[in-house]
PDB file of C-alpha atoms in Angstrom:
ATOM      1  CA  MET A   1     -50.281-127.683 103.933  1.00  0.00           C
ATOM      2  CA  ASN A   2     -52.124-130.422 105.847  1.00  0.00           C
ATOM      3  CA  LEU A   3     -55.593-129.139 106.830  1.00  0.00           C
ATOM      4  CA  LEU A   4     -56.559-132.315 108.724  1.00  0.00           C
ATOM      5  CA  PRO A   5     -56.050-132.503 112.491  1.00  0.00           C
ATOM      6  CA  ALA A   6     -52.832-134.272 113.332  1.00  0.00           C
ATOM      7  CA  ARG A   7     -54.574-136.864 115.518  1.00  0.00           C
ATOM      8  CA  LEU A   8     -57.639-137.443 113.233  1.00  0.00           C
ATOM      9  CA  ASN A   9     -59.047-140.900 113.871  1.00  0.00           C
ATOM     10  CA  HIS A  10     -58.354-143.272 110.954  1.00  0.00           C
ATOM     11  CA  SER A  11     -61.944-144.540 111.072  1.00  0.00           C
ATOM     12  CA  LEU A  12     -63.161-141.071 110.103  1.00  0.00           C
ATOM     13  CA  LEU A  13     -61.173-141.269 106.852  1.00  0.00           C
ATOM     14  CA  GLN A  14     -62.612-144.628 105.798  1.00  0.00           C
ATOM     15  CA  PRO A  15     -65.885-143.284 104.283  1.00  0.00           C
ATOM     16  CA  PHE A  16     -63.910-140.783 102.208  1.00  0.00           C
ATOM     17  CA  THR A  17     -61.573-143.545 101.013  1.00  0.00           C
ATOM     18  CA  VAL A  18     -64.478-145.776  99.993  1.00  0.00           C
ATOM     19  CA  ALA A  19     -66.201-142.922  98.142  1.00  0.00           C
ATOM     20  CA  LEU A  20     -63.007-142.013  96.301  1.00  0.00           C
ATOM     21  CA  SER A  21     -62.495-145.631  95.256  1.00  0.00           C
ATOM     22  CA  ALA A  22     -66.060-145.815  93.934  1.00  0.00           C
ATOM     23  CA  VAL A  23     -65.538-142.694  91.844  1.00  0.00           C
ATOM     24  CA  LEU A  24     -62.321-144.073  90.371  1.00  0.00           C
ATOM     25  CA  ILE A  25     -63.945-147.430  89.534  1.00  0.00           C
ATOM     26  CA  LEU A  26     -66.957-145.719  87.938  1.00  0.00           C
ATOM     27  CA  GLY A  27     -64.642-143.569  85.844  1.00  0.00           C
ATOM     28  CA  ALA A  28     -62.794-146.639  84.626  1.00  0.00           C
ATOM     29  CA  VAL A  29     -66.064-148.329  83.655  1.00  0.00           C
ATOM     30  CA  ILE A  30     -67.241-145.249  81.746  1.00  0.00           C
ATOM     31  CA  ALA A  31     -63.907-144.988  79.946  1.00  0.00           C
ATOM     32  CA  SER A  32     -64.012-148.639  78.900  1.00  0.00           C
ATOM     33  CA  ALA A  33     -67.546-148.184  77.545  1.00  0.00           C
ATOM     34  CA  ALA A  34     -66.705-145.099  75.487  1.00  0.00           C
ATOM     35  CA  PRO A  35     -66.833-145.352  71.672  1.00  0.00           C
ATOM     36  CA  ALA A  36     -63.776-146.902  70.151  1.00  0.00           C
ATOM     37  CA  GLN A  37     -63.040-143.747  68.151  1.00  0.00           C
ATOM     38  CA  SER A  38     -62.213-141.852  71.344  1.00  0.00           C
ATOM     39  CA  ALA A  39     -59.230-144.161  71.858  1.00  0.00           C
ATOM     40  CA  GLY A  40     -57.898-143.381  68.383  1.00  0.00           C
ATOM     41  CA  ARG A  41     -59.386-146.436  66.658  1.00  0.00           C
ATOM     42  CA  ARG A  42     -59.505-146.315  62.878  1.00  0.00           C
ATOM     43  CA  LEU A  43     -63.052-146.236  61.594  1.00  0.00           C
ATOM     44  CA  THR A  44     -64.132-147.632  58.243  1.00  0.00           C
ATOM     45  CA  VAL A  45     -66.570-146.162  55.774  1.00  0.00           C
ATOM     46  CA  TYR A  46     -68.015-148.927  53.583  1.00  0.00           C
ATOM     47  CA  VAL A  47     -69.580-148.227  50.192  1.00  0.00           C
ATOM     48  CA  ALA A  48     -72.301-150.524  48.818  1.00  0.00           C
ATOM     49  CA  GLY A  49     -73.365-149.414  45.368  1.00  0.00           C
ATOM     50  CA  ASP A  50     -73.199-149.786  41.598  1.00  0.00           C
ATOM     51  CA  SER A  51     -70.850-148.823  38.769  1.00  0.00           C
ATOM     52  CA  THR A  52     -71.077-145.096  39.483  1.00  0.00           C
ATOM     53  CA  ALA A  53     -69.354-145.751  42.812  1.00  0.00           C
ATOM     54  CA  SER A  54     -67.140-148.748  42.095  1.00  0.00           C
ATOM     55  CA  ILE A  55     -63.372-149.067  41.692  1.00  0.00           C
ATOM     56  CA  TYR A  56     -61.889-149.440  38.195  1.00  0.00           C
ATOM     57  CA  ASP A  57     -58.522-150.921  37.349  1.00  0.00           C
ATOM     58  CA  SER A  58     -55.822-149.359  35.202  1.00  0.00           C
ATOM     59  CA  THR A  59     -57.127-150.937  31.977  1.00  0.00           C
ATOM     60  CA  LEU A  60     -60.266-148.779  32.283  1.00  0.00           C
ATOM     61  CA  ALA A  61     -58.639-145.537  33.481  1.00  0.00           C
ATOM     62  CA  PRO A  62     -59.536-142.723  33.560  1.00  0.00           C
ATOM     63  CA  ARG A  63     -62.984-144.196  34.367  1.00  0.00           C
ATOM     64  CA  THR A  64     -63.481-143.722  38.108  1.00  0.00           C
ATOM     65  CA  GLY A  65     -66.257-144.323  40.620  1.00  0.00           C
ATOM     66  CA  TRP A  66     -67.059-141.806  43.354  1.00  0.00           C
ATOM     67  CA  GLY A  67     -66.306-144.450  45.981  1.00  0.00           C
ATOM     68  CA  GLN A  68     -62.867-144.851  44.412  1.00  0.00           C
ATOM     69  CA  ALA A  69     -62.377-141.073  44.783  1.00  0.00           C
ATOM     70  CA  LEU A  70     -63.691-140.795  48.344  1.00  0.00           C
ATOM     71  CA  PRO A  71     -60.312-141.646  49.953  1.00  0.00           C
ATOM     72  CA  VAL A  72     -58.882-138.288  48.788  1.00  0.00           C
ATOM     73  CA  PHE A  73     -61.090-136.691  51.467  1.00  0.00           C
ATOM     74  CA  ALA A  74     -60.512-139.298  54.196  1.00  0.00           C
ATOM     75  CA  GLY A  75     -58.906-138.237  57.471  1.00  0.00           C
ATOM     76  CA  PRO A  76     -55.784-139.986  58.814  1.00  0.00           C
ATOM     77  CA  GLN A  77     -57.764-142.416  60.998  1.00  0.00           C
ATOM     78  CA  VAL A  78     -60.265-143.373  58.288  1.00  0.00           C
ATOM     79  CA  THR A  79     -60.337-146.292  55.850  1.00  0.00           C
ATOM     80  CA  ILE A  80     -62.654-146.270  52.835  1.00  0.00           C
ATOM     81  CA  GLN A  81     -63.752-149.790  51.928  1.00  0.00           C
ATOM     82  CA  ASP A  82     -65.370-149.494  48.510  1.00  0.00           C
ATOM     83  CA  GLN A  83     -67.323-152.680  47.787  1.00  0.00           C
ATOM     84  CA  ALA A  84     -69.519-151.176  45.047  1.00  0.00           C
ATOM     85  CA  LEU A  85     -69.998-153.498  42.076  1.00  0.00           C
ATOM     86  CA  SER A  86     -70.516-152.540  38.456  1.00  0.00           C
ATOM     87  CA  GLY A  87     -73.968-153.552  37.217  1.00  0.00           C
ATOM     88  CA  ALA A  88     -75.343-154.228  40.686  1.00  0.00           C
ATOM     89  CA  SER A  89     -78.799-153.392  41.951  1.00  0.00           C
ATOM     90  CA  SER A  90     -79.916-153.458  45.577  1.00  0.00           C
ATOM     91  CA  LYS A  91     -81.178-156.996  44.887  1.00  0.00           C
ATOM     92  CA  SER A  92     -78.287-158.487  42.905  1.00  0.00           C
ATOM     93  CA  PHE A  93     -75.727-157.069  45.354  1.00  0.00           C
ATOM     94  CA  VAL A  94     -77.416-159.120  48.088  1.00  0.00           C
ATOM     95  CA  ASP A  95     -77.910-162.204  45.917  1.00  0.00           C
ATOM     96  CA  LEU A  96     -74.224-162.188  44.934  1.00  0.00           C
ATOM     97  CA  GLY A  97     -73.184-162.196  48.606  1.00  0.00           C
ATOM     98  CA  ARG A  98     -71.699-158.679  48.577  1.00  0.00           C
ATOM     99  CA  LEU A  99     -73.759-157.448  51.509  1.00  0.00           C
ATOM    100  CA  LYS A 100     -72.815-160.576  53.455  1.00  0.00           C
ATOM    101  CA  THR A 101     -69.140-159.782  52.824  1.00  0.00           C
ATOM    102  CA  ILE A 102     -69.540-156.264  54.219  1.00  0.00           C
ATOM    103  CA  LEU A 103     -71.493-157.443  57.249  1.00  0.00           C
ATOM    104  CA  SER A 104     -68.806-160.019  58.049  1.00  0.00           C
ATOM    105  CA  THR A 105     -66.295-157.256  58.833  1.00  0.00           C
ATOM    106  CA  ILE A 106     -68.220-154.054  59.589  1.00  0.00           C
ATOM    107  CA  SER A 107     -68.199-153.201  63.278  1.00  0.00           C
ATOM    108  CA  ARG A 108     -69.349-150.716  65.884  1.00  0.00           C
ATOM    109  CA  GLY A 109     -68.525-147.151  64.977  1.00  0.00           C
ATOM    110  CA  ASP A 110     -68.210-147.851  61.244  1.00  0.00           C
ATOM    111  CA  TYR A 111     -70.421-146.409  58.489  1.00  0.00           C
ATOM    112  CA  LEU A 112     -72.210-147.960  55.524  1.00  0.00           C
ATOM    113  CA  LEU A 113     -73.052-145.749  52.520  1.00  0.00           C
ATOM    114  CA  ILE A 114     -75.865-147.426  50.556  1.00  0.00           C
ATOM    115  CA  SER A 115     -76.426-146.206  46.993  1.00  0.00           C
ATOM    116  CA  PHE A 116     -78.508-148.112  44.455  1.00  0.00           C
ATOM    117  CA  GLY A 117     -81.093-147.237  41.827  1.00  0.00           C
ATOM    118  CA  HIS A 118     -79.393-147.118  38.412  1.00  0.00           C
ATOM    119  CA  ASN A 119     -79.820-150.856  37.865  1.00  0.00           C
ATOM    120  CA  ASP A 120     -82.901-151.477  39.983  1.00  0.00           C
ATOM    121  CA  ALA A 121     -84.909-149.998  37.110  1.00  0.00           C
ATOM    122  CA  LYS A 122     -83.541-152.613  34.685  1.00  0.00           C
ATOM    123  CA  THR A 123     -86.145-155.145  33.563  1.00  0.00           C
ATOM    124  CA  ASP A 124     -84.127-158.361  34.015  1.00  0.00           C
ATOM    125  CA  ALA A 125     -85.215-160.588  36.886  1.00  0.00           C
ATOM    126  CA  GLU A 126     -81.745-160.690  38.431  1.00  0.00           C
ATOM    127  CA  ARG A 127     -81.714-156.954  39.144  1.00  0.00           C
ATOM    128  CA  HIS A 128     -85.163-155.406  38.903  1.00  0.00           C
ATOM    129  CA  THR A 129     -86.937-154.058  41.970  1.00  0.00           C
ATOM    130  CA  ASP A 130     -90.065-151.934  42.348  1.00  0.00           C
ATOM    131  CA  PRO A 131     -89.468-148.569  44.035  1.00  0.00           C
ATOM    132  CA  TYR A 132     -91.958-148.758  46.915  1.00  0.00           C
ATOM    133  CA  THR A 133     -91.922-152.501  47.539  1.00  0.00           C
ATOM    134  CA  THR A 134     -88.938-154.724  46.756  1.00  0.00           C
ATOM    135  CA  TYR A 135     -86.467-151.812  46.423  1.00  0.00           C
ATOM    136  CA  GLN A 136     -87.265-150.590  49.926  1.00  0.00           C
ATOM    137  CA  ASP A 137     -87.327-154.166  51.226  1.00  0.00           C
ATOM    138  CA  TYR A 138     -83.803-154.823  49.970  1.00  0.00           C
ATOM    139  CA  LEU A 139     -82.483-151.490  51.238  1.00  0.00           C
ATOM    140  CA  LEU A 140     -83.886-152.381  54.650  1.00  0.00           C
ATOM    141  CA  ARG A 141     -81.606-155.435  54.718  1.00  0.00           C
ATOM    142  CA  TYR A 142     -78.555-153.158  54.490  1.00  0.00           C
ATOM    143  CA  ILE A 143     -79.935-150.849  57.175  1.00  0.00           C
ATOM    144  CA  THR A 144     -80.803-153.676  59.569  1.00  0.00           C
ATOM    145  CA  GLY A 145     -77.530-155.513  59.020  1.00  0.00           C
ATOM    146  CA  ALA A 146     -75.444-152.429  59.723  1.00  0.00           C
ATOM    147  CA  ARG A 147     -77.434-151.482  62.813  1.00  0.00           C
ATOM    148  CA  GLN A 148     -77.228-154.985  64.247  1.00  0.00           C
ATOM    149  CA  ARG A 149     -73.447-154.645  64.188  1.00  0.00           C
ATOM    150  CA  GLY A 150     -73.394-151.198  65.756  1.00  0.00           C
ATOM    151  CA  ALA A 151     -72.590-149.435  62.487  1.00  0.00           C
ATOM    152  CA  GLN A 152     -74.401-146.386  61.066  1.00  0.00           C
ATOM    153  CA  PRO A 153     -76.212-146.848  57.741  1.00  0.00           C
ATOM    154  CA  ILE A 154     -76.517-143.799  55.468  1.00  0.00           C
ATOM    155  CA  LEU A 155     -78.644-143.829  52.311  1.00  0.00           C
ATOM    156  CA  VAL A 156     -77.290-142.073  49.210  1.00  0.00           C
ATOM    157  CA  THR A 157     -79.717-141.476  46.345  1.00  0.00           C
ATOM    158  CA  SER A 158     -78.415-142.199  42.856  1.00  0.00           C
ATOM    159  CA  VAL A 159     -76.124-139.707  41.168  1.00  0.00           C
ATOM    160  CA  GLU A 160     -77.756-138.151  38.123  1.00  0.00           C
ATOM    161  CA  ARG A 161     -76.796-138.983  34.553  1.00  0.00           C
ATOM    162  CA  ARG A 162     -75.705-136.368  32.060  1.00  0.00           C
ATOM    163  CA  ARG A 163     -79.031-135.590  30.443  1.00  0.00           C
ATOM    164  CA  PHE A 164     -80.206-132.174  29.299  1.00  0.00           C
ATOM    165  CA  ASP A 165     -83.459-131.041  27.722  1.00  0.00           C
ATOM    166  CA  ALA A 166     -83.803-128.896  24.609  1.00  0.00           C
ATOM    167  CA  ALA A 167     -83.605-125.752  26.726  1.00  0.00           C
ATOM    168  CA  GLY A 168     -80.264-126.859  28.197  1.00  0.00           C
ATOM    169  CA  HIS A 169     -81.561-127.789  31.654  1.00  0.00           C
ATOM    170  CA  ALA A 170     -80.323-130.887  33.491  1.00  0.00           C
ATOM    171  CA  ARG A 171     -83.027-133.547  33.699  1.00  0.00           C
ATOM    172  CA  LEU A 172     -83.908-136.124  36.321  1.00  0.00           C
ATOM    173  CA  SER A 173     -83.652-139.698  35.058  1.00  0.00           C
ATOM    174  CA  HIS A 174     -84.222-142.104  37.957  1.00  0.00           C
ATOM    175  CA  GLY A 175     -87.991-142.075  38.227  1.00  0.00           C
ATOM    176  CA  GLU A 176     -89.407-142.915  41.642  1.00  0.00           C
ATOM    177  CA  TYR A 177     -86.325-144.603  43.107  1.00  0.00           C
ATOM    178  CA  PRO A 178     -84.785-141.493  44.744  1.00  0.00           C
ATOM    179  CA  GLU A 179     -88.086-140.550  46.388  1.00  0.00           C
ATOM    180  CA  ALA A 180     -88.609-144.136  47.544  1.00  0.00           C
ATOM    181  CA  MET A 181     -85.187-144.004  49.210  1.00  0.00           C
ATOM    182  CA  ARG A 182     -85.942-140.635  50.822  1.00  0.00           C
ATOM    183  CA  GLN A 183     -89.218-141.950  52.214  1.00  0.00           C
ATOM    184  CA  LEU A 184     -87.541-145.096  53.556  1.00  0.00           C
ATOM    185  CA  GLY A 185     -84.922-142.939  55.249  1.00  0.00           C
ATOM    186  CA  ALA A 186     -87.622-140.849  56.904  1.00  0.00           C
ATOM    187  CA  SER A 187     -89.640-143.863  58.085  1.00  0.00           C
ATOM    188  CA  GLU A 188     -86.592-145.739  59.410  1.00  0.00           C
ATOM    189  CA  ALA A 189     -84.789-142.670  60.835  1.00  0.00           C
ATOM    190  CA  VAL A 190     -81.816-143.255  58.527  1.00  0.00           C
ATOM    191  CA  PRO A 191     -79.849-140.227  57.286  1.00  0.00           C
ATOM    192  CA  VAL A 192     -80.096-139.550  53.553  1.00  0.00           C
ATOM    193  CA  VAL A 193     -77.589-137.825  51.286  1.00  0.00           C
ATOM    194  CA  ASP A 194     -79.745-136.629  48.387  1.00  0.00           C
ATOM    195  CA  LEU A 195     -77.086-137.054  45.729  1.00  0.00           C
ATOM    196  CA  THR A 196     -79.736-137.049  42.996  1.00  0.00           C
ATOM    197  CA  THR A 197     -80.613-133.445  43.763  1.00  0.00           C
ATOM    198  CA  LEU A 198     -77.045-132.377  44.583  1.00  0.00           C
ATOM    199  CA  SER A 199     -75.632-133.742  41.331  1.00  0.00           C
ATOM    200  CA  ARG A 200     -78.493-132.525  39.152  1.00  0.00           C
ATOM    201  CA  ASP A 201     -78.064-129.010  40.552  1.00  0.00           C
ATOM    202  CA  HIS A 202     -74.320-129.246  39.899  1.00  0.00           C
ATOM    203  CA  TRP A 203     -74.839-130.376  36.286  1.00  0.00           C
ATOM    204  CA  GLU A 204     -77.315-127.539  35.834  1.00  0.00           C
ATOM    205  CA  MET A 205     -74.697-125.079  37.055  1.00  0.00           C
ATOM    206  CA  LEU A 206     -71.992-126.501  34.770  1.00  0.00           C
ATOM    207  CA  GLY A 207     -74.165-126.836  31.687  1.00  0.00           C
ATOM    208  CA  SER A 208     -74.138-129.375  28.859  1.00  0.00           C
ATOM    209  CA  GLU A 209     -70.641-128.723  27.519  1.00  0.00           C
ATOM    210  CA  ARG A 210     -68.734-128.425  30.789  1.00  0.00           C
ATOM    211  CA  THR A 211     -70.233-131.641  32.147  1.00  0.00           C
ATOM    212  CA  LYS A 212     -68.317-133.497  29.431  1.00  0.00           C
ATOM    213  CA  ASP A 213     -65.227-132.884  31.598  1.00  0.00           C
ATOM    214  CA  VAL A 214     -67.019-134.620  34.479  1.00  0.00           C
ATOM    215  CA  PHE A 215     -68.326-137.675  32.660  1.00  0.00           C
ATOM    216  CA  LEU A 216     -66.267-140.130  30.622  1.00  0.00           C
ATOM    217  CA  TRP A 217     -66.108-138.141  27.397  1.00  0.00           C
ATOM    218  CA  LEU A 218     -62.851-138.610  25.482  1.00  0.00           C
ATOM    219  CA  ASP A 219     -61.853-137.834  21.927  1.00  0.00           C
ATOM    220  CA  PRO A 220     -60.296-140.554  19.746  1.00  0.00           C
ATOM    221  CA  LEU A 221     -56.641-141.157  20.703  1.00  0.00           C
ATOM    222  CA  GLN A 222     -57.005-138.913  23.770  1.00  0.00           C
ATOM    223  CA  HIS A 223     -56.340-141.907  26.030  1.00  0.00           C
ATOM    224  CA  PRO A 224     -54.721-145.254  25.116  1.00  0.00           C
ATOM    225  CA  ASN A 225     -57.499-147.203  26.861  1.00  0.00           C
ATOM    226  CA  TYR A 226     -60.084-145.600  24.561  1.00  0.00           C
ATOM    227  CA  PRO A 227     -58.422-145.281  21.123  1.00  0.00           C
ATOM    228  CA  ASP A 228     -61.788-144.711  19.418  1.00  0.00           C
ATOM    229  CA  GLY A 229     -62.914-142.215  22.039  1.00  0.00           C
ATOM    230  CA  VAL A 230     -65.929-142.595  24.320  1.00  0.00           C
ATOM    231  CA  GLN A 231     -69.105-140.671  25.124  1.00  0.00           C
ATOM    232  CA  ASP A 232     -70.432-142.030  28.427  1.00  0.00           C
ATOM    233  CA  ASN A 233     -73.185-140.047  30.133  1.00  0.00           C
ATOM    234  CA  THR A 234     -73.392-142.268  33.223  1.00  0.00           C
ATOM    235  CA  HIS A 235     -69.830-142.883  34.422  1.00  0.00           C
ATOM    236  CA  PHE A 236     -67.094-140.461  35.399  1.00  0.00           C
ATOM    237  CA  GLN A 237     -63.507-139.706  34.632  1.00  0.00           C
ATOM    238  CA  ALA A 238     -61.226-138.854  37.546  1.00  0.00           C
ATOM    239  CA  HIS A 239     -62.187-135.189  37.815  1.00  0.00           C
ATOM    240  CA  GLY A 240     -65.896-135.997  37.858  1.00  0.00           C
ATOM    241  CA  ALA A 241     -65.597-138.777  40.428  1.00  0.00           C
ATOM    242  CA  ILE A 242     -63.640-136.454  42.717  1.00  0.00           C
ATOM    243  CA  GLU A 243     -66.318-133.768  42.425  1.00  0.00           C
ATOM    244  CA  VAL A 244     -69.145-136.231  43.116  1.00  0.00           C
ATOM    245  CA  ALA A 245     -67.236-137.576  46.128  1.00  0.00           C
ATOM    246  CA  ARG A 246     -66.845-133.966  47.255  1.00  0.00           C
ATOM    247  CA  LEU A 247     -70.623-133.392  47.008  1.00  0.00           C
ATOM    248  CA  ILE A 248     -71.234-136.456  49.195  1.00  0.00           C
ATOM    249  CA  ALA A 249     -68.521-135.566  51.726  1.00  0.00           C
ATOM    250  CA  GLN A 250     -69.717-131.968  52.015  1.00  0.00           C
ATOM    251  CA  ASP A 251     -73.293-133.111  52.676  1.00  0.00           C
ATOM    252  CA  LEU A 252     -72.140-135.647  55.266  1.00  0.00           C
ATOM    253  CA  GLN A 253     -70.274-132.823  56.984  1.00  0.00           C
ATOM    254  CA  ARG A 254     -73.208-130.399  56.667  1.00  0.00           C
ATOM    255  CA  GLN A 255     -75.520-132.909  58.350  1.00  0.00           C
ATOM    256  CA  LYS A 256     -72.844-133.731  60.958  1.00  0.00           C
ATOM    257  CA  LEU A 257     -73.245-137.434  60.269  1.00  0.00           C
ATOM    258  CA  MET A 258     -69.632-138.392  61.019  1.00  0.00           C
ATOM    259  CA  PRO A 259     -67.125-137.378  63.709  1.00  0.00           C
ATOM    260  CA  ALA A 260     -64.974-134.319  63.093  1.00  0.00           C
ATOM    261  CA  GLY A 261     -61.866-135.257  61.115  1.00  0.00           C
ATOM    262  CA  THR A 262     -63.476-138.188  59.299  1.00  0.00           C
ATOM    263  CA  LEU A 263     -63.594-136.226  56.045  1.00  0.00           C
ATOM    264  CA  VAL A 264     -61.150-133.373  55.493  1.00  0.00           C
ATOM    265  CA  GLY A 265     -60.038-130.813  52.916  1.00  0.00           C
ATOM    266  CA  LEU A 266     -63.469-130.638  51.317  1.00  0.00           C
ATOM    267  CA  ASN A 267     -62.949-127.267  49.654  1.00  0.00           C
ATOM    268  CA  ARG A 268     -59.401-127.714  48.384  1.00  0.00           C
ATOM    269  CA  PRO A 269     -58.530-128.361  44.729  1.00  0.00           C
ATOM    270  CA  VAL A 270     -57.775-132.036  44.097  1.00  0.00           C
ATOM    271  CA  PRO A 271     -55.751-133.003  40.987  1.00  0.00           C
ATOM    272  CA  ASP A 272     -56.836-135.938  38.851  1.00  0.00           C
ATOM    273  CA  ASN A 273     -53.584-137.766  39.660  1.00  0.00           C
ATOM    274  CA  ALA A 274     -54.761-138.110  43.264  1.00  0.00           C
ATOM    275  CA  ILE A 275     -56.691-141.122  41.980  1.00  0.00           C
ATOM    276  CA  THR A 276     -54.952-144.479  41.790  1.00  0.00           C
ATOM    277  CA  TRP A 277     -56.126-147.285  39.528  1.00  0.00           C
ATOM    278  CA  PRO A 278     -55.096-150.774  40.688  1.00  0.00           C
ATOM    279  CA  THR A 279     -53.566-153.116  38.128  1.00  0.00           C
ATOM    280  CA  THR A 280     -56.270-155.687  38.862  1.00  0.00           C
ATOM    281  CA  HIS A 281     -59.836-155.138  39.976  1.00  0.00           C
ATOM    282  CA  PRO A 282     -60.057-155.516  43.786  1.00  0.00           C
ATOM    283  CA  VAL A 283     -63.685-156.686  43.716  1.00  0.00           C
ATOM    284  CA  SER A 284     -64.382-159.530  41.288  1.00  0.00           C
TER     285      SER A 284
END
């Protein structure tokens, strides 16, 4: 039903027409400025880290990094770009150009997980950093680079090694590096996933014997890649990498650091064969 008078002067409608046009234009501007994710854009989660997070090829299976396992929890519009490098420290990763590679493709709406510390404590000049000086200085390069490109940096303290004291309690082994990262996160307003504490608590719950199923412990002839067996208290087999990735994903979700649907199925059982090992290493 037409509620306007039949002979309403056209000039009286003009202000309404102009106002309606302004509203429509403003709406279009707001829509074009909205985050890319709202239009269904794939977002990428980058991983910068060391051997505990890196990808391993089929010649080293079942050795697996938590960054290699993270895709099992990725939502359908999410890509995990694991650039972690075995043996890297926060310093050597930069010096080798790995951070530059990430920053050349990371973009607005993406995420950068930054996890170093295992090798920063090494004494060689190529990798060593001091916790409250050069370590924080190098981490700040990752934070600044990501922010300059509109991406969100997230610090991840080092995953704990498999070390137990005489009483059977899981020990801390990374000295001051985790606390230095926590303090940097607080001072720079960067979210922190305290994987050091999360993993140590998990090892404590599992105990010394059951953690052998998490780390790369294999009997002789148990796997063709390790005919003499292996007892590695730093790196993971598939099951362990999946569980460490789960700890990280659950904490990211708990802190609401990523959009809903970025990480999914965090409480479901994940079989070891969900991991794929490439025939050649993707990061040389």
